[in-house]
Short mmCIF file of C-alpha atoms and ligand atoms in Angstrom, two decimals:
data_model
loop_
_atom_site.label_atom_id
_atom_site.label_comp_id
_atom_site.label_asym_id
_atom_site.label_seq_id
_atom_site.Cartn_x
_atom_site.Cartn_y
_atom_site.Cartn_z
CA MET V 660 0.00 0.00 0.00
CA LEU V 661 1.27 3.45 -0.80
CA LEU V 662 1.96 5.35 2.36
CA SER V 663 -0.37 8.28 1.63
CA ASP V 664 -1.39 8.27 5.28
CA PRO V 665 1.89 7.64 7.10
CA THR V 666 0.15 6.90 10.40
CA PRO V 667 2.69 4.43 11.78
CA LEU V 668 5.49 6.91 11.28
CA ILE V 669 3.97 10.02 12.78
CA ALA V 670 3.22 8.33 16.08
CA VAL V 671 6.84 8.69 17.24
CA PRO V 672 10.02 10.54 16.20
CA VAL V 673 12.15 7.39 16.45
CA ILE V 674 11.42 3.91 15.14
CA PRO V 675 13.61 1.35 16.93
CA VAL V 676 15.00 -1.20 14.48
CA VAL V 677 15.30 -4.50 16.33
CA THR V 678 16.85 -7.84 15.46
CA ILE V 679 15.43 -10.57 17.66
CA GLU V 680 17.30 -13.87 18.07
CA ARG V 681 14.96 -15.47 20.64
CA VAL V 682 11.19 -15.29 20.34
CA ALA V 683 11.01 -15.13 24.14
CA ASP V 684 12.65 -11.69 24.04
CA ALA V 685 10.02 -10.19 21.75
CA VAL V 686 7.28 -9.34 24.24
CA PRO V 687 9.54 -7.97 27.02
CA LEU V 688 11.35 -5.93 24.36
CA ALA V 689 8.12 -4.44 23.00
CA ARG V 690 6.91 -3.70 26.54
CA ALA V 691 10.24 -2.05 27.36
CA LEU V 692 10.01 0.22 24.31
CA LEU V 693 6.40 1.10 25.07
CA ALA V 694 7.27 1.88 28.69
CA GLY V 695 9.80 4.38 27.34
CA GLY V 696 7.20 6.00 25.10
CA LEU V 697 8.01 4.37 21.76
CA SER V 698 4.94 2.67 20.33
CA VAL V 699 6.33 1.73 16.91
CA VAL V 700 8.93 -0.95 16.25
CA GLU V 701 10.56 -2.37 13.12
CA VAL V 702 11.45 -6.05 13.49
CA THR V 703 14.07 -7.03 10.93
CA LEU V 704 13.76 -10.24 8.93
CA ARG V 705 17.36 -11.13 9.77
CA THR V 706 16.80 -14.05 12.12
CA PRO V 707 14.74 -17.24 11.96
CA ALA V 708 12.82 -15.94 15.01
CA ALA V 709 11.68 -12.71 13.35
CA LEU V 710 8.19 -13.62 12.15
CA ASP V 711 7.30 -15.49 15.34
CA ALA V 712 8.56 -12.46 17.27
CA VAL V 713 6.22 -10.24 15.22
CA ARG V 714 3.28 -12.56 15.95
CA ALA V 715 4.11 -12.60 19.68
CA ILE V 716 4.25 -8.80 19.93
CA LEU V 717 1.01 -8.37 18.00
CA ALA V 718 -0.74 -10.89 20.26
CA GLU V 719 0.63 -9.71 23.61
CA VAL V 720 1.37 -6.00 23.22
CA PRO V 721 -1.50 -4.64 21.11
CA ASP V 722 -0.56 -1.00 21.75
CA VAL V 723 2.62 -1.39 19.72
CA ILE V 724 2.59 -0.86 15.94
CA VAL V 725 4.79 -3.56 14.44
CA GLY V 726 6.60 -3.08 11.15
CA VAL V 727 8.61 -5.75 9.41
CA GLY V 728 11.96 -4.61 8.04
CA THR V 729 14.68 -6.04 5.83
CA VAL V 730 11.99 -6.93 3.30
CA LEU V 731 14.14 -7.86 0.30
CA ARG V 732 11.83 -9.72 -2.11
CA PRO V 733 8.13 -10.15 -2.85
CA LEU V 734 8.03 -13.41 -0.86
CA ASP V 735 9.12 -11.46 2.25
CA VAL V 736 6.10 -9.19 1.73
CA THR V 737 3.82 -12.23 1.72
CA HIS V 738 5.40 -13.66 4.88
CA ALA V 739 5.30 -10.33 6.71
CA VAL V 740 1.67 -9.68 5.81
CA ASP V 741 0.72 -13.24 6.81
CA ALA V 742 2.37 -12.64 10.21
CA GLY V 743 0.20 -9.54 10.66
CA ALA V 744 2.73 -6.76 9.99
CA ASP V 745 1.27 -3.27 10.40
CA PHE V 746 3.75 -1.86 7.89
CA LEU V 747 6.69 -2.98 5.76
CA VAL V 748 10.19 -1.56 5.34
CA SER V 749 12.83 -2.36 2.71
CA PRO V 750 16.49 -1.30 2.71
CA GLY V 751 16.46 -0.86 -1.08
CA THR V 752 13.68 -1.26 -3.59
CA PRO V 753 14.11 -2.87 -7.01
CA GLU V 754 11.07 -2.49 -9.26
CA GLY V 755 9.55 -5.91 -8.54
CA LEU V 756 9.72 -5.28 -4.82
CA ALA V 757 8.24 -1.78 -5.25
CA GLN V 758 5.27 -3.35 -7.03
CA ALA V 759 4.81 -5.96 -4.30
CA LEU V 760 4.97 -3.26 -1.61
CA ALA V 761 2.45 -1.11 -3.49
CA ASP V 762 0.12 -4.11 -3.84
CA ALA V 763 0.40 -5.14 -0.15
CA PRO V 764 -2.59 -4.48 2.10
CA VAL V 765 -0.49 -2.50 4.61
CA PRO V 766 1.61 0.68 4.20
CA ALA V 767 5.22 0.46 3.11
CA LEU V 768 8.33 2.48 3.64
CA PRO V 769 10.56 1.59 0.68
CA GLY V 770 14.28 2.16 0.96
CA CYS V 771 16.43 4.33 -1.30
CA ALA V 772 19.94 5.79 -1.18
CA THR V 773 20.12 8.05 -4.25
CA VAL V 774 18.13 10.82 -5.91
CA SER V 775 17.32 8.56 -8.88
CA GLU V 776 16.02 5.82 -6.58
CA ALA V 777 13.98 8.37 -4.64
CA LEU V 778 12.49 9.72 -7.87
CA ALA V 779 11.62 6.25 -9.12
CA LEU V 780 9.80 5.46 -5.86
CA ALA V 781 8.03 8.83 -5.84
CA ALA V 782 6.88 8.17 -9.42
CA PHE V 783 5.53 4.87 -8.14
CA GLY V 784 3.46 6.87 -5.66
CA PHE V 785 5.42 6.40 -2.42
CA PRO V 786 5.57 9.78 -0.64
CA VAL V 787 7.72 8.72 2.34
CA LEU V 788 10.94 6.76 1.83
CA LYS V 789 13.51 5.14 4.03
CA PHE V 790 16.92 6.74 3.35
CA PHE V 791 19.36 3.88 3.89
CA PRO V 792 22.13 3.58 4.87
CA ALA V 793 21.75 7.23 5.84
CA GLY V 794 25.21 7.88 7.31
CA PRO V 795 27.33 6.28 4.58
CA SER V 796 25.02 7.66 1.85
CA GLY V 797 25.46 11.32 2.81
CA GLY V 798 23.57 11.81 6.06
CA VAL V 799 22.23 15.22 7.05
CA PRO V 800 24.02 17.08 4.19
CA TRP V 801 22.39 14.78 1.59
CA LEU V 802 18.93 15.33 3.05
CA LYS V 803 19.49 19.10 3.17
CA ALA V 804 20.70 19.10 -0.44
CA VAL V 805 17.63 17.24 -1.76
CA ALA V 806 15.02 19.22 0.19
CA GLU V 807 14.57 21.80 -2.56
CA PRO V 808 14.88 19.62 -5.67
CA LEU V 809 12.62 16.95 -4.12
CA PRO V 810 10.14 19.10 -2.16
CA ASP V 811 7.36 16.48 -2.05
CA ILE V 812 9.41 13.56 -0.74
CA ARG V 813 9.90 12.94 2.93
CA PHE V 814 12.36 10.54 4.45
CA CYS V 815 12.93 8.26 7.40
CA PRO V 816 16.75 8.08 7.60
CA THR V 817 18.14 4.86 9.06
CA GLY V 818 21.60 3.35 9.19
CA GLY V 819 24.15 5.23 11.25
CA VAL V 820 21.52 7.26 13.08
CA ASN V 821 22.08 7.27 16.83
CA GLY V 822 21.46 9.16 20.04
CA ASP V 823 24.15 11.70 19.14
CA ASN V 824 22.87 12.69 15.69
CA ALA V 825 19.13 11.87 15.72
CA ALA V 826 18.18 15.43 16.70
CA ALA V 827 20.11 16.86 13.72
CA TYR V 828 18.18 14.58 11.35
CA LEU V 829 14.84 15.33 13.00
CA ALA V 830 15.43 19.08 12.64
CA LEU V 831 15.24 18.73 8.82
CA ARG V 832 11.92 19.58 7.21
CA ASN V 833 12.02 16.57 4.88
CA VAL V 834 12.54 14.11 7.76
CA LEU V 835 9.40 12.60 9.21
CA ALA V 836 11.05 10.23 11.68
CA VAL V 837 14.35 8.41 12.10
CA GLY V 838 15.07 4.74 12.62
CA GLY V 839 17.92 2.90 14.22
CA SER V 840 19.14 0.07 16.36
CA TRP V 841 20.73 2.23 19.06
CA VAL V 842 17.65 2.20 21.31
CA ALA V 843 17.55 -1.59 21.48
CA PRO V 844 20.89 -2.95 20.25
CA ALA V 845 21.31 -6.70 19.83
CA GLN V 846 23.65 -6.92 22.84
CA ALA V 847 21.10 -5.27 25.13
CA ILE V 848 18.36 -7.62 23.94
CA ALA V 849 20.64 -10.65 24.36
CA ALA V 850 21.60 -9.51 27.86
CA GLY V 851 17.97 -8.96 28.83
CA ASP V 852 18.74 -5.33 29.64
CA PHE V 853 15.16 -4.18 29.18
CA ALA V 854 15.55 -1.41 31.77
CA GLY V 855 18.38 0.06 29.70
CA ILE V 856 16.20 -0.19 26.58
CA THR V 857 13.38 1.66 28.33
CA ALA V 858 15.82 4.36 29.44
CA ARG V 859 17.11 4.88 25.88
CA ALA V 860 13.56 4.77 24.51
CA ARG V 861 12.55 7.53 26.90
CA VAL V 862 15.34 9.79 25.65
CA ALA V 863 14.48 8.99 22.02
CA ALA V 864 10.75 9.56 22.54
CA ALA V 865 11.48 13.03 23.90
CA LEU V 866 13.23 14.14 20.70
CA ARG V 867 11.32 16.77 18.78
CA ARG V 868 10.64 17.01 15.06
C1 3PG N 2293 18.30 -0.87 9.43
O1 3PG N 2293 17.98 -1.94 8.96
O2 3PG N 2293 17.57 0.12 9.35
C2 3PG N 2293 19.65 -0.72 10.04
O3 3PG N 2293 20.26 -1.93 10.25
C3 3PG N 2293 19.69 0.11 11.27
O4 3PG N 2293 20.92 0.70 11.20
P1 3PG N 2293 21.78 1.02 12.51
O5 3PG N 2293 22.10 -0.30 13.12
O6 3PG N 2293 22.98 1.77 12.00
O7 3PG N 2293 20.91 1.86 13.41
#
């Protein structure tokens, strides 16, 4: 679905990107993020546990909006939608994947890293794009530089965004939200440090756009 109403993204300034190795961590992780004020999460499809983790969060923590990230091919769209994903995120978006995301019954945030890719996705009808990997691809200066030539496209930068630079990204008028793993890094999830995750979520949730 084209993200004409980017509801999942405007709920919070920061979308935690999480990689879950053990399904048992999914619900405490989602609760920890919610306790810190972050009600949107992107669960990456990078582990065998990912889709079961999505199902567990949707069943047990209904106040959290669950996106599925690292969607690489049309079959991932099918699996994510079957698991109940509220929205879909891709790191990059070849044409076949763009079509599958547009045809999906939930909103999508397709990834791009160049002006040409952004234009192709905008022509497809996607008004909000993931800018990935934001840091290596040009970061804040890139987003500033494209604001005038691409006035109708807004971005969710992800990849190299962290607690030190998130505010600089969020200050840009073409940035709707930022994403990143710094709020709930894999080591913190593995260590069961849910209090630390809540503390970082609280700081992230307080950032202003
Ligand atoms: C993503 O998929 O968006 C990234 O892996 C998150 O990047 P980060 O780990 O640099 O925050």
